């Protein structure tokens, strides 16, 4: 605690503060530079975030399903539906479903005197054998204590006995055991259908507690269907993949076969390309914006002292101006934007009919202020997708090197190069300061600020020592003067 001015009447504290304000000018400048570096780092990372969003779309744009999606129409959606692979041939196919695949089920009725929530009061040991998709036996043994409830036992069985479930229907008072899969998986040595769930019927747990009756319930069955009025097939599930088409069976078709027609899903392919172009345009607008926004050099980052004298709204408006153009003129951005644009314009040499975007209805906008955004002629692009989706895919995603490299691959190369350059400059959220250029500058500046703050403490101490010495000297002079005056008074 310092108290000055007792001898001189001067406000020493105010004088020291004013002197230190001048001394702090270099510190304020360093702190402003530190803030500027932080803003630049964050602006670069924000650009990279947008670039990575576009980069994440690249994989889908290389796959044939993006350009050659198939649409399958069914004459009876309630009975049979289907989906087609990209390579599925267009055409019509007939399916007649004679039988759906079902699971095996056994039914019992719990004795009325047994409370589902109360301990059984008696111990039981039993085992259940289930079968996997390959028909391999899986035996599960259970030891039930007298303190367990039926609810506990059912929970254990459902957890451990793979391929089956056991539950209780309160309304009917019935216990249901059924496989969790459909179709016939288990056959006996003679090749005949056998039970999918095997257990000892005379075991007290099944015969006395659950009252499972082997004659009740139903056996599992496979789906049975006919393809194109001739080929009879079976499936363990209510689905079947044939010649690139996956059929889904929902009901039998006693009224006759269902016709499924496969065509190119032009709308789906168009939507994917449009979404990709829209994201690309968003990236172009983002990068262009960083290079065209105004830079207000008179608006430097505010110091803490300056913020104390301003309202929150004033601070917000000031910093909006101060951040404007924070990475304007950065070659990483302009070079990245140039390399992205360049990839669209060079022709793609391939064995297909299309070598440029304009041939499929995509071109750059006529407004130069758009900075190279793309626009789509919807009718022309849909026509090309309808006539030759494979050729459109080659134009976009041909994986060869050199002049034959597809447009998406070229763009991906440009994006990944720009992303890497930005990370070298501004790092990413997990980077340490030593791993990127701006971080190294920030670390160096932090060290300089720390050293300068120590120096300011020494300077402030020196000022106070000087003023204290002055106070003491003046105080001594005043004492001597008083003594002389007192002597003259005698």
Tab-separated table of C-alpha atoms in Angstrom:
chain	number	residue	atom	x	y	z
A	1	UNK	CA	0.000	0.000	0.000
A	2	UNK	CA	1.487	3.322	-1.093
A	3	UNK	CA	0.483	6.784	0.148
A	4	UNK	CA	2.141	9.771	-1.461
A	5	UNK	CA	1.867	13.558	-1.389
A	6	UNK	CA	1.972	14.018	2.383
A	7	UNK	CA	4.841	16.497	2.126
A	8	UNK	CA	4.106	18.020	-1.273
A	9	UNK	CA	0.338	17.754	-1.485
A	10	UNK	CA	0.763	16.215	-4.938
A	11	UNK	CA	-1.426	13.286	-6.149
A	12	UNK	CA	1.494	10.906	-6.626
A	13	UNK	CA	-0.766	7.967	-7.471
A	14	UNK	CA	-2.320	9.864	-10.385
A	15	UNK	CA	1.083	11.063	-11.578
A	16	UNK	CA	2.479	7.523	-11.565
A	17	UNK	CA	-0.592	6.206	-13.397
A	18	UNK	CA	-0.196	8.826	-16.119
A	19	UNK	CA	3.484	8.053	-16.479
A	20	UNK	CA	2.729	4.324	-16.655
A	21	UNK	CA	0.047	4.933	-19.301
A	22	UNK	CA	2.786	6.224	-21.569
A	23	UNK	CA	5.041	3.332	-20.623
A	24	UNK	CA	2.275	0.828	-21.445
A	25	UNK	CA	1.865	1.978	-25.056
A	26	UNK	CA	4.207	-0.744	-26.407
A	27	UNK	CA	2.397	-3.351	-24.266
A	28	UNK	CA	-0.981	-2.261	-25.621
A	29	UNK	CA	0.383	-2.592	-29.138
A	30	UNK	CA	1.651	-6.118	-28.451
A	31	UNK	CA	-1.679	-7.137	-26.899
A	32	UNK	CA	-3.520	-5.750	-29.935
A	33	UNK	CA	-1.204	-7.762	-32.191
A	34	UNK	CA	-1.947	-10.811	-30.080
A	35	UNK	CA	-5.697	-10.290	-30.558
A	36	UNK	CA	-5.207	-9.790	-34.296
A	37	UNK	CA	-3.289	-13.068	-34.551
A	38	UNK	CA	-6.068	-14.860	-32.655
A	39	UNK	CA	-8.687	-13.432	-35.024
A	40	UNK	CA	-6.620	-14.425	-38.055
A	41	UNK	CA	-6.181	-17.945	-36.720
A	42	UNK	CA	-9.911	-18.307	-36.083
A	43	UNK	CA	-10.791	-16.863	-39.513
A	44	UNK	CA	-8.482	-19.357	-41.251
A	45	UNK	CA	-9.965	-22.233	-39.245
A	46	UNK	CA	-13.468	-21.098	-40.122
A	47	UNK	CA	-12.516	-21.246	-43.810
A	48	UNK	CA	-11.095	-24.735	-43.309
A	49	UNK	CA	-14.312	-25.861	-41.663
A	50	UNK	CA	-16.227	-24.895	-44.812
A	51	UNK	CA	-13.628	-26.546	-47.064
A	52	UNK	CA	-13.856	-29.786	-45.084
A	53	UNK	CA	-17.652	-29.816	-45.395
A	54	UNK	CA	-17.209	-29.854	-49.174
A	55	UNK	CA	-14.378	-32.380	-48.934
A	56	UNK	CA	-16.643	-34.712	-46.943
A	57	UNK	CA	-19.013	-34.869	-49.924
A	58	UNK	CA	-16.281	-36.081	-52.281
A	59	UNK	CA	-16.571	-39.805	-51.556
A	60	UNK	CA	-20.269	-39.949	-52.411
A	61	UNK	CA	-19.628	-37.986	-55.606
A	62	UNK	CA	-17.156	-40.653	-56.742
A	63	UNK	CA	-19.636	-43.526	-56.396
A	64	UNK	CA	-21.837	-44.692	-59.240
A	65	UNK	CA	-24.954	-44.503	-57.055
A	66	UNK	CA	-24.663	-40.711	-57.083
A	67	UNK	CA	-25.251	-40.636	-60.849
A	68	UNK	CA	-27.014	-43.899	-61.621
A	69	UNK	CA	-29.519	-44.344	-58.812
A	70	UNK	CA	-32.327	-46.714	-59.703
A	71	UNK	CA	-36.011	-46.188	-59.015
A	72	UNK	CA	-38.281	-49.239	-58.764
A	73	UNK	CA	-42.028	-48.847	-59.110
A	74	UNK	CA	-44.315	-51.631	-57.905
A	75	UNK	CA	-47.861	-52.332	-59.061
A	76	UNK	CA	-48.648	-53.504	-55.518
A	77	UNK	CA	-46.574	-51.768	-52.803
A	78	UNK	CA	-48.479	-53.586	-50.074
A	79	UNK	CA	-47.158	-56.941	-51.309
A	80	UNK	CA	-43.731	-56.413	-52.942
A	81	UNK	CA	-41.315	-53.506	-53.118
A	82	UNK	CA	-37.742	-53.396	-54.376
A	83	UNK	CA	-34.563	-51.330	-54.615
A	84	UNK	CA	-31.986	-51.534	-57.367
A	85	UNK	CA	-28.202	-51.223	-57.460
A	86	UNK	CA	-26.548	-48.707	-59.751
A	87	UNK	CA	-25.685	-51.466	-62.215
A	88	UNK	CA	-29.184	-52.930	-62.374
A	89	UNK	CA	-30.564	-53.112	-65.896
A	90	UNK	CA	-33.704	-51.093	-66.548
A	91	UNK	CA	-36.792	-53.140	-67.291
A	92	UNK	CA	-39.834	-54.875	-65.813
A	93	UNK	CA	-39.803	-57.927	-63.541
A	94	UNK	CA	-42.631	-60.090	-62.160
A	95	UNK	CA	-42.807	-61.541	-58.661
A	96	UNK	CA	-45.457	-63.876	-57.266
A	97	UNK	CA	-45.271	-64.497	-53.497
A	98	UNK	CA	-46.808	-67.821	-52.477
A	99	UNK	CA	-45.621	-67.810	-48.856
A	100	UNK	CA	-43.951	-65.376	-46.447
A	101	UNK	CA	-41.037	-66.314	-44.217
A	102	UNK	CA	-42.063	-66.645	-40.567
A	103	UNK	CA	-40.380	-67.431	-37.271
A	104	UNK	CA	-41.005	-70.491	-35.099
A	105	UNK	CA	-43.300	-69.962	-32.124
A	106	UNK	CA	-44.321	-72.026	-29.103
A	107	UNK	CA	-47.067	-70.980	-26.707
A	108	UNK	CA	-47.749	-71.835	-23.044
A	109	UNK	CA	-49.992	-70.601	-20.243
A	110	UNK	CA	-48.594	-69.643	-16.844
A	111	UNK	CA	-50.393	-71.227	-13.887
A	112	UNK	CA	-52.773	-68.775	-12.228
A	113	UNK	CA	-51.227	-69.209	-8.799
A	114	UNK	CA	-47.835	-67.961	-10.046
A	115	UNK	CA	-47.193	-64.234	-9.672
A	116	UNK	CA	-44.932	-62.985	-12.421
A	117	UNK	CA	-43.305	-60.465	-10.065
A	118	UNK	CA	-42.812	-62.750	-7.029
A	119	UNK	CA	-40.028	-65.278	-6.315
A	120	UNK	CA	-40.670	-68.732	-7.729
A	121	UNK	CA	-40.001	-70.358	-4.371
A	122	UNK	CA	-38.338	-73.303	-6.083
A	123	UNK	CA	-35.082	-73.801	-7.979
A	124	UNK	CA	-35.044	-74.980	-11.584
A	125	UNK	CA	-32.360	-76.085	-14.039
A	126	UNK	CA	-33.014	-76.159	-17.773
A	127	UNK	CA	-31.331	-75.656	-21.130
A	128	UNK	CA	-32.449	-74.303	-24.517
A	129	UNK	CA	-30.754	-75.000	-27.850
A	130	UNK	CA	-31.096	-72.396	-30.609
A	131	UNK	CA	-29.551	-72.246	-34.098
A	132	UNK	CA	-27.650	-69.507	-35.876
A	133	UNK	CA	-28.014	-68.489	-39.539
A	134	UNK	CA	-25.805	-71.370	-40.629
A	135	UNK	CA	-27.833	-73.906	-38.650
A	136	UNK	CA	-25.126	-74.347	-36.006
A	137	UNK	CA	-26.430	-75.331	-32.569
A	138	UNK	CA	-26.062	-72.928	-29.641
A	139	UNK	CA	-26.818	-74.506	-26.244
A	140	UNK	CA	-27.728	-72.239	-23.326
A	141	UNK	CA	-27.977	-73.601	-19.752
A	142	UNK	CA	-29.773	-71.830	-16.926
A	143	UNK	CA	-29.786	-72.359	-13.172
A	144	UNK	CA	-32.728	-70.580	-11.555
A	145	UNK	CA	-32.739	-69.952	-7.825
A	146	UNK	CA	-35.883	-70.021	-5.735
A	147	UNK	CA	-35.547	-66.268	-5.107
A	148	UNK	CA	-35.783	-65.323	-8.787
A	149	UNK	CA	-39.035	-64.188	-10.387
A	150	UNK	CA	-40.323	-65.203	-13.795
A	151	UNK	CA	-39.556	-61.659	-14.895
A	152	UNK	CA	-35.911	-62.167	-13.881
A	153	UNK	CA	-35.706	-65.502	-15.698
A	154	UNK	CA	-37.217	-64.134	-18.909
A	155	UNK	CA	-34.760	-61.261	-18.841
A	156	UNK	CA	-31.809	-63.662	-18.503
A	157	UNK	CA	-33.047	-65.942	-21.269
A	158	UNK	CA	-33.579	-63.039	-23.669
A	159	UNK	CA	-30.115	-61.717	-22.884
A	160	UNK	CA	-28.195	-64.992	-23.155
A	161	UNK	CA	-30.126	-67.219	-25.570
A	162	UNK	CA	-29.166	-65.748	-28.926
A	163	UNK	CA	-31.756	-66.089	-31.663
A	164	UNK	CA	-34.894	-66.311	-29.509
A	165	UNK	CA	-37.081	-64.313	-27.204
A	166	UNK	CA	-39.378	-65.242	-24.333
A	167	UNK	CA	-42.168	-62.955	-23.158
A	168	UNK	CA	-45.481	-62.943	-21.322
A	169	UNK	CA	-48.751	-61.524	-22.623
A	170	UNK	CA	-50.725	-60.281	-19.614
A	171	UNK	CA	-54.079	-60.072	-21.408
A	172	UNK	CA	-54.157	-63.698	-22.493
A	173	UNK	CA	-51.976	-65.034	-19.701
A	174	UNK	CA	-49.860	-66.798	-22.308
A	175	UNK	CA	-46.124	-67.273	-22.558
A	176	UNK	CA	-44.600	-66.938	-26.026
A	177	UNK	CA	-41.303	-68.444	-27.150
A	178	UNK	CA	-40.233	-67.477	-30.659
A	179	UNK	CA	-37.145	-67.139	-32.805
A	180	UNK	CA	-35.925	-63.640	-33.534
A	181	UNK	CA	-35.236	-64.630	-37.137
A	182	UNK	CA	-37.447	-66.002	-39.891
A	183	UNK	CA	-36.993	-69.054	-42.050
A	184	UNK	CA	-35.810	-72.634	-41.655
A	185	UNK	CA	-32.256	-72.840	-40.277
A	186	UNK	CA	-32.306	-76.275	-38.607
A	187	UNK	CA	-32.746	-79.649	-40.288
A	188	UNK	CA	-32.300	-83.174	-38.948
A	189	UNK	CA	-29.867	-85.761	-40.271
A	190	UNK	CA	-32.364	-86.847	-42.913
A	191	UNK	CA	-32.600	-83.286	-44.206
A	192	UNK	CA	-36.086	-82.681	-42.856
A	193	UNK	CA	-37.151	-79.514	-41.059
A	194	UNK	CA	-36.497	-79.649	-37.314
A	195	UNK	CA	-37.352	-77.338	-34.434
A	196	UNK	CA	-35.481	-74.053	-34.198
A	197	UNK	CA	-35.759	-74.101	-30.369
A	198	UNK	CA	-35.117	-77.366	-28.550
A	199	UNK	CA	-35.664	-78.113	-24.836
A	200	UNK	CA	-36.815	-80.970	-22.596
A	201	UNK	CA	-40.598	-80.871	-22.645
A	202	UNK	CA	-40.833	-82.802	-19.394
A	203	UNK	CA	-38.546	-80.361	-17.580
A	204	UNK	CA	-40.659	-78.931	-14.707
A	205	UNK	CA	-39.868	-75.370	-15.705
A	206	UNK	CA	-41.485	-75.835	-19.130
A	207	UNK	CA	-44.157	-78.400	-18.210
A	208	UNK	CA	-45.291	-77.014	-14.847
A	209	UNK	CA	-44.345	-73.321	-14.726
A	210	UNK	CA	-44.744	-72.215	-18.355
A	211	UNK	CA	-47.046	-75.036	-19.484
A	212	UNK	CA	-45.466	-75.047	-22.921
A	213	UNK	CA	-47.360	-77.386	-25.253
A	214	UNK	CA	-45.314	-78.743	-28.163
A	215	UNK	CA	-48.460	-79.072	-30.230
A	216	UNK	CA	-49.281	-75.373	-29.890
A	217	UNK	CA	-47.718	-72.591	-31.909
A	218	UNK	CA	-46.237	-72.862	-35.393
A	219	UNK	CA	-43.111	-73.956	-37.207
A	220	UNK	CA	-40.798	-71.608	-39.045
A	221	UNK	CA	-41.186	-71.378	-42.799
A	222	UNK	CA	-39.250	-69.894	-45.698
A	223	UNK	CA	-40.588	-67.350	-48.120
A	224	UNK	CA	-41.589	-68.958	-51.420
A	225	UNK	CA	-41.906	-66.881	-54.573
A	226	UNK	CA	-41.781	-67.124	-58.360
A	227	UNK	CA	-39.643	-64.855	-60.533
A	228	UNK	CA	-40.921	-63.927	-64.005
A	229	UNK	CA	-43.555	-66.677	-64.022
A	230	UNK	CA	-40.936	-69.409	-64.218
A	231	UNK	CA	-38.148	-69.480	-61.629
A	232	UNK	CA	-39.340	-70.776	-58.229
A	233	UNK	CA	-37.167	-69.636	-55.319
A	234	UNK	CA	-37.077	-69.718	-51.498
A	235	UNK	CA	-35.642	-67.312	-48.946
A	236	UNK	CA	-35.166	-67.606	-45.197
A	237	UNK	CA	-36.038	-63.928	-44.959
A	238	UNK	CA	-38.748	-61.809	-46.498
A	239	UNK	CA	-36.214	-60.300	-48.857
A	240	UNK	CA	-34.130	-61.619	-51.712
A	241	UNK	CA	-31.450	-60.084	-53.927
A	242	UNK	CA	-31.470	-61.174	-57.535
A	243	UNK	CA	-29.571	-59.593	-60.453
A	244	UNK	CA	-28.888	-56.365	-58.545
A	245	UNK	CA	-32.473	-55.952	-57.305
A	246	UNK	CA	-33.378	-56.475	-53.659
A	247	UNK	CA	-37.006	-57.572	-53.336
A	248	UNK	CA	-38.946	-57.048	-50.102
A	249	UNK	CA	-41.931	-59.319	-49.478
A	250	UNK	CA	-44.743	-57.857	-47.393
A	251	UNK	CA	-47.663	-60.077	-48.321
A	252	UNK	CA	-48.638	-62.985	-50.542
A	253	UNK	CA	-50.028	-62.297	-54.018
A	254	UNK	CA	-53.033	-64.593	-54.566
A	255	UNK	CA	-54.464	-62.235	-57.178
A	256	UNK	CA	-51.453	-62.580	-59.457
A	257	UNK	CA	-47.863	-61.446	-59.849
A	258	UNK	CA	-46.616	-57.982	-58.974
A	259	UNK	CA	-44.767	-56.102	-61.722
A	260	UNK	CA	-41.737	-54.064	-60.683
A	261	UNK	CA	-40.307	-51.579	-63.169
A	262	UNK	CA	-36.698	-50.371	-62.856
A	263	UNK	CA	-35.767	-46.961	-64.288
A	264	UNK	CA	-33.036	-44.397	-63.730
A	265	UNK	CA	-33.877	-42.168	-60.771
A	266	UNK	CA	-32.934	-38.939	-62.511
A	267	UNK	CA	-34.380	-36.710	-59.787
A	268	UNK	CA	-32.280	-38.361	-57.068
A	269	UNK	CA	-29.082	-38.067	-59.133
A	270	UNK	CA	-29.868	-34.465	-60.002
A	271	UNK	CA	-30.494	-33.591	-56.345
A	272	UNK	CA	-27.116	-35.032	-55.317
A	273	UNK	CA	-25.240	-33.099	-57.998
A	274	UNK	CA	-27.155	-29.927	-57.158
A	275	UNK	CA	-26.361	-30.304	-53.443
A	276	UNK	CA	-22.698	-30.717	-54.350
A	277	UNK	CA	-22.714	-27.634	-56.607
A	278	UNK	CA	-24.561	-25.621	-53.943
A	279	UNK	CA	-21.908	-26.512	-51.360
A	280	UNK	CA	-19.151	-25.619	-53.841
A	281	UNK	CA	-20.804	-22.225	-54.444
A	282	UNK	CA	-21.001	-21.705	-50.689
A	283	UNK	CA	-17.248	-22.334	-50.449
A	284	UNK	CA	-16.530	-19.923	-53.316
A	285	UNK	CA	-18.664	-17.246	-51.666
A	286	UNK	CA	-16.898	-17.814	-48.336
A	287	UNK	CA	-13.400	-17.576	-49.811
A	288	UNK	CA	-14.273	-14.644	-52.048
A	289	UNK	CA	-15.830	-12.860	-49.104
A	290	UNK	CA	-12.603	-13.004	-47.106
A	291	UNK	CA	-10.769	-11.308	-49.977
A	292	UNK	CA	-13.327	-8.654	-50.937
A	293	UNK	CA	-14.586	-7.404	-47.575
A	294	UNK	CA	-13.418	-3.940	-46.537
A	295	UNK	CA	-10.457	-3.565	-44.218
A	296	UNK	CA	-10.687	-0.718	-41.700
A	297	UNK	CA	-7.119	0.003	-40.672
A	298	UNK	CA	-8.173	2.689	-38.182
A	299	UNK	CA	-10.115	0.095	-36.193
A	300	UNK	CA	-7.554	-1.768	-34.124
A	301	UNK	CA	-8.452	-4.324	-31.420
A	302	UNK	CA	-9.631	-2.623	-28.244
A	303	UNK	CA	-7.528	-2.665	-25.089
A	304	UNK	CA	-9.117	-3.611	-21.770
A	305	UNK	CA	-8.972	0.034	-20.678
A	306	UNK	CA	-10.790	1.135	-23.827
A	307	UNK	CA	-13.499	-1.503	-23.347
A	308	UNK	CA	-14.210	-0.180	-19.842
A	309	UNK	CA	-15.289	3.124	-21.376
A	310	UNK	CA	-17.638	1.570	-23.969
A	311	UNK	CA	-20.989	-0.200	-23.938
A	312	UNK	CA	-21.351	-3.818	-25.094
A	313	UNK	CA	-23.045	-2.667	-28.306
A	314	UNK	CA	-20.248	-0.196	-29.026
A	315	UNK	CA	-17.659	-2.921	-28.456
A	316	UNK	CA	-19.539	-5.290	-30.770
A	317	UNK	CA	-19.752	-2.717	-33.583
A	318	UNK	CA	-16.102	-1.746	-33.167
A	319	UNK	CA	-14.849	-5.324	-33.263
A	320	UNK	CA	-17.010	-6.067	-36.295
A	321	UNK	CA	-15.076	-3.355	-38.142
A	322	UNK	CA	-11.752	-4.461	-36.649
A	323	UNK	CA	-12.260	-8.072	-37.785
A	324	UNK	CA	-13.356	-7.109	-41.302
A	325	UNK	CA	-10.730	-8.086	-43.876
A	326	UNK	CA	-8.654	-9.855	-41.222
A	327	UNK	CA	-7.262	-12.351	-43.802
A	328	UNK	CA	-7.709	-10.182	-46.879
A	329	UNK	CA	-4.858	-10.542	-49.344
A	330	UNK	CA	-3.706	-13.890	-47.942
A	331	UNK	CA	-2.179	-15.902	-50.796
A	332	UNK	CA	-3.262	-19.216	-49.247
A	333	UNK	CA	-6.888	-18.253	-49.861
A	334	UNK	CA	-6.458	-16.699	-53.303
A	335	UNK	CA	-4.243	-19.548	-54.542
A	336	UNK	CA	-6.644	-22.154	-53.181
A	337	UNK	CA	-9.575	-20.455	-54.885
A	338	UNK	CA	-7.664	-20.306	-58.165
A	339	UNK	CA	-6.736	-24.001	-58.085
A	340	UNK	CA	-10.350	-24.960	-57.319
A	341	UNK	CA	-11.644	-22.966	-60.302
A	342	UNK	CA	-8.930	-24.186	-62.632
A	343	UNK	CA	-9.937	-27.825	-62.163
A	344	UNK	CA	-13.407	-27.175	-63.625
A	345	UNK	CA	-12.225	-25.566	-66.847
A	346	UNK	CA	-9.633	-27.990	-68.244
A	347	UNK	CA	-11.254	-30.756	-70.375
A	348	UNK	CA	-11.426	-34.307	-69.001
A	349	UNK	CA	-10.087	-36.751	-71.570
A	350	UNK	CA	-11.916	-40.071	-71.259
A	351	UNK	CA	-13.652	-42.650	-73.433
A	352	UNK	CA	-17.058	-41.118	-72.765
A	353	UNK	CA	-18.901	-38.459	-74.772
A	354	UNK	CA	-18.514	-35.689	-72.154
A	355	UNK	CA	-15.266	-33.796	-71.562
A	356	UNK	CA	-16.515	-30.569	-69.957
A	357	UNK	CA	-19.186	-29.337	-67.561
A	358	UNK	CA	-20.955	-27.253	-70.173
A	359	UNK	CA	-21.826	-30.410	-72.107
A	360	UNK	CA	-24.010	-31.631	-69.252
A	361	UNK	CA	-25.607	-28.276	-68.459
A	362	UNK	CA	-23.285	-26.791	-65.802
A	363	UNK	CA	-21.335	-23.562	-66.311
A	364	UNK	CA	-19.970	-20.590	-64.381
A	365	UNK	CA	-22.352	-17.694	-63.826
A	366	UNK	CA	-22.138	-14.694	-66.123
A	367	UNK	CA	-21.824	-12.290	-63.184
A	368	UNK	CA	-18.105	-11.788	-62.504
A	369	UNK	CA	-18.929	-10.619	-58.978
A	370	UNK	CA	-19.932	-14.217	-58.182
A	371	UNK	CA	-16.258	-15.142	-58.322
A	372	UNK	CA	-16.655	-18.344	-60.330
A	373	UNK	CA	-19.838	-19.843	-58.909
A	374	UNK	CA	-21.530	-22.581	-60.928
A	375	UNK	CA	-25.091	-22.653	-62.231
A	376	UNK	CA	-27.089	-25.643	-63.482
A	377	UNK	CA	-29.379	-25.972	-66.468
A	378	UNK	CA	-31.799	-28.407	-64.818
A	379	UNK	CA	-33.433	-29.676	-67.998
A	380	UNK	CA	-30.135	-30.375	-69.755
A	381	UNK	CA	-28.486	-32.068	-66.772
A	382	UNK	CA	-31.511	-34.300	-66.217
A	383	UNK	CA	-31.509	-35.204	-69.902
A	384	UNK	CA	-27.853	-36.261	-69.741
A	385	UNK	CA	-28.452	-38.252	-66.558
A	386	UNK	CA	-31.377	-39.979	-68.202
A	387	UNK	CA	-29.498	-40.826	-71.411
A	388	UNK	CA	-26.032	-41.723	-70.122
A	389	UNK	CA	-25.487	-41.559	-66.339
A	390	UNK	CA	-22.255	-43.570	-66.623
A	391	UNK	CA	-20.747	-40.893	-68.901
A	392	UNK	CA	-21.692	-38.171	-66.394
A	393	UNK	CA	-19.994	-40.198	-63.677
A	394	UNK	CA	-16.803	-40.503	-65.763
A	395	UNK	CA	-16.701	-36.758	-66.248
A	396	UNK	CA	-16.962	-36.182	-62.505
A	397	UNK	CA	-15.099	-39.088	-60.968
A	398	UNK	CA	-12.711	-40.643	-63.485
A	399	UNK	CA	-9.855	-41.797	-61.245
A	400	UNK	CA	-6.976	-41.659	-63.749
A	401	UNK	CA	-4.180	-39.118	-63.446
A	402	UNK	CA	-3.296	-36.234	-65.741
A	403	UNK	CA	-5.726	-34.900	-68.347
A	404	UNK	CA	-8.160	-37.743	-67.756
A	405	UNK	CA	-8.622	-37.004	-64.059
A	406	UNK	CA	-12.265	-36.430	-63.163
A	407	UNK	CA	-13.554	-33.040	-62.042
A	408	UNK	CA	-14.371	-34.210	-58.512
A	409	UNK	CA	-10.895	-35.720	-58.122
A	410	UNK	CA	-9.298	-32.491	-59.308
A	411	UNK	CA	-11.364	-30.464	-56.891
A	412	UNK	CA	-10.489	-32.863	-54.092
A	413	UNK	CA	-6.770	-32.436	-54.849
A	414	UNK	CA	-7.128	-28.645	-54.714
A	415	UNK	CA	-9.185	-28.758	-51.514
A	416	UNK	CA	-6.835	-31.058	-49.637
A	417	UNK	CA	-3.814	-28.961	-50.655
A	418	UNK	CA	-5.529	-25.769	-49.467
A	419	UNK	CA	-6.694	-27.383	-46.221
A	420	UNK	CA	-3.150	-28.573	-45.503
A	421	UNK	CA	-1.674	-25.121	-46.238
A	422	UNK	CA	-4.197	-23.473	-43.923
A	423	UNK	CA	-3.458	-25.989	-41.171
A	424	UNK	CA	0.260	-25.233	-41.521
A	425	UNK	CA	-0.578	-21.561	-41.118
A	426	UNK	CA	-3.382	-21.620	-38.542
A	427	UNK	CA	-3.391	-25.173	-37.153
A	428	UNK	CA	-6.541	-26.896	-35.931
A	429	UNK	CA	-8.284	-27.197	-32.569
A	430	UNK	CA	-5.964	-29.998	-31.426
A	431	UNK	CA	-2.737	-28.301	-32.546
A	432	UNK	CA	-0.155	-26.936	-30.119
A	433	UNK	CA	1.338	-23.510	-30.807
A	434	UNK	CA	4.621	-25.011	-31.982
A	435	UNK	CA	2.865	-26.838	-34.843
A	436	UNK	CA	1.676	-23.893	-36.952
A	437	UNK	CA	3.030	-20.523	-38.061
A	438	UNK	CA	0.538	-18.223	-36.332
A	439	UNK	CA	0.890	-20.285	-33.160
A	440	UNK	CA	4.655	-19.763	-33.123
A	441	UNK	CA	4.138	-16.013	-33.525
A	442	UNK	CA	1.572	-16.032	-30.695
A	443	UNK	CA	3.905	-17.981	-28.439
A	444	UNK	CA	6.765	-15.564	-29.133
A	445	UNK	CA	4.467	-12.598	-28.528
A	446	UNK	CA	3.227	-14.113	-25.254
A	447	UNK	CA	6.824	-14.362	-24.046
A	448	UNK	CA	7.536	-10.754	-25.034
A	449	UNK	CA	4.368	-9.558	-23.289
A	450	UNK	CA	5.317	-11.425	-20.120
A	451	UNK	CA	8.834	-9.942	-20.142
A	452	UNK	CA	7.491	-6.453	-20.797
A	453	UNK	CA	4.957	-6.714	-17.961
A	454	UNK	CA	7.810	-7.550	-15.560
A	455	UNK	CA	9.711	-4.561	-16.895
A	456	UNK	CA	6.687	-2.319	-16.303
A	457	UNK	CA	6.538	-3.474	-12.677
A	458	UNK	CA	10.178	-2.443	-12.237
A	459	UNK	CA	9.522	0.935	-13.886
A	460	UNK	CA	6.496	1.587	-11.677
A	461	UNK	CA	8.530	0.704	-8.596
A	462	UNK	CA	11.265	3.095	-9.752
A	463	UNK	CA	8.795	5.941	-10.198
A	464	UNK	CA	7.385	5.396	-6.739
A	465	UNK	CA	10.888	5.263	-5.237
A	466	UNK	CA	11.770	8.531	-6.955
A	467	UNK	CA	8.641	10.293	-5.782
A	468	UNK	CA	9.110	8.873	-2.288
A	469	UNK	CA	12.680	10.194	-2.237
A	470	UNK	CA	11.391	13.589	-3.372
A	471	UNK	CA	8.774	13.545	-0.624
A	472	UNK	CA	11.423	12.736	1.967
A	473	UNK	CA	13.720	15.499	0.700
A	474	UNK	CA	10.947	18.072	0.739
A	475	UNK	CA	9.851	16.874	4.147
A	476	UNK	CA	13.420	17.359	5.456
A	477	UNK	CA	13.598	20.810	3.889
A	478	UNK	CA	10.303	21.747	5.491
A	479	UNK	CA	11.591	20.570	8.879
A	480	UNK	CA	14.779	22.589	8.502
A	481	UNK	CA	12.795	25.657	7.427
A	482	UNK	CA	10.530	25.353	10.444
A	483	UNK	CA	13.552	25.154	12.734
A	484	UNK	CA	15.104	28.258	11.213
A	485	UNK	CA	11.855	30.153	11.497
A	486	UNK	CA	11.499	29.146	15.096
A	487	UNK	CA	15.045	30.416	15.832
A	488	UNK	CA	14.339	33.770	14.143
A	489	UNK	CA	11.187	34.048	16.180
A	490	UNK	CA	13.213	33.903	19.416
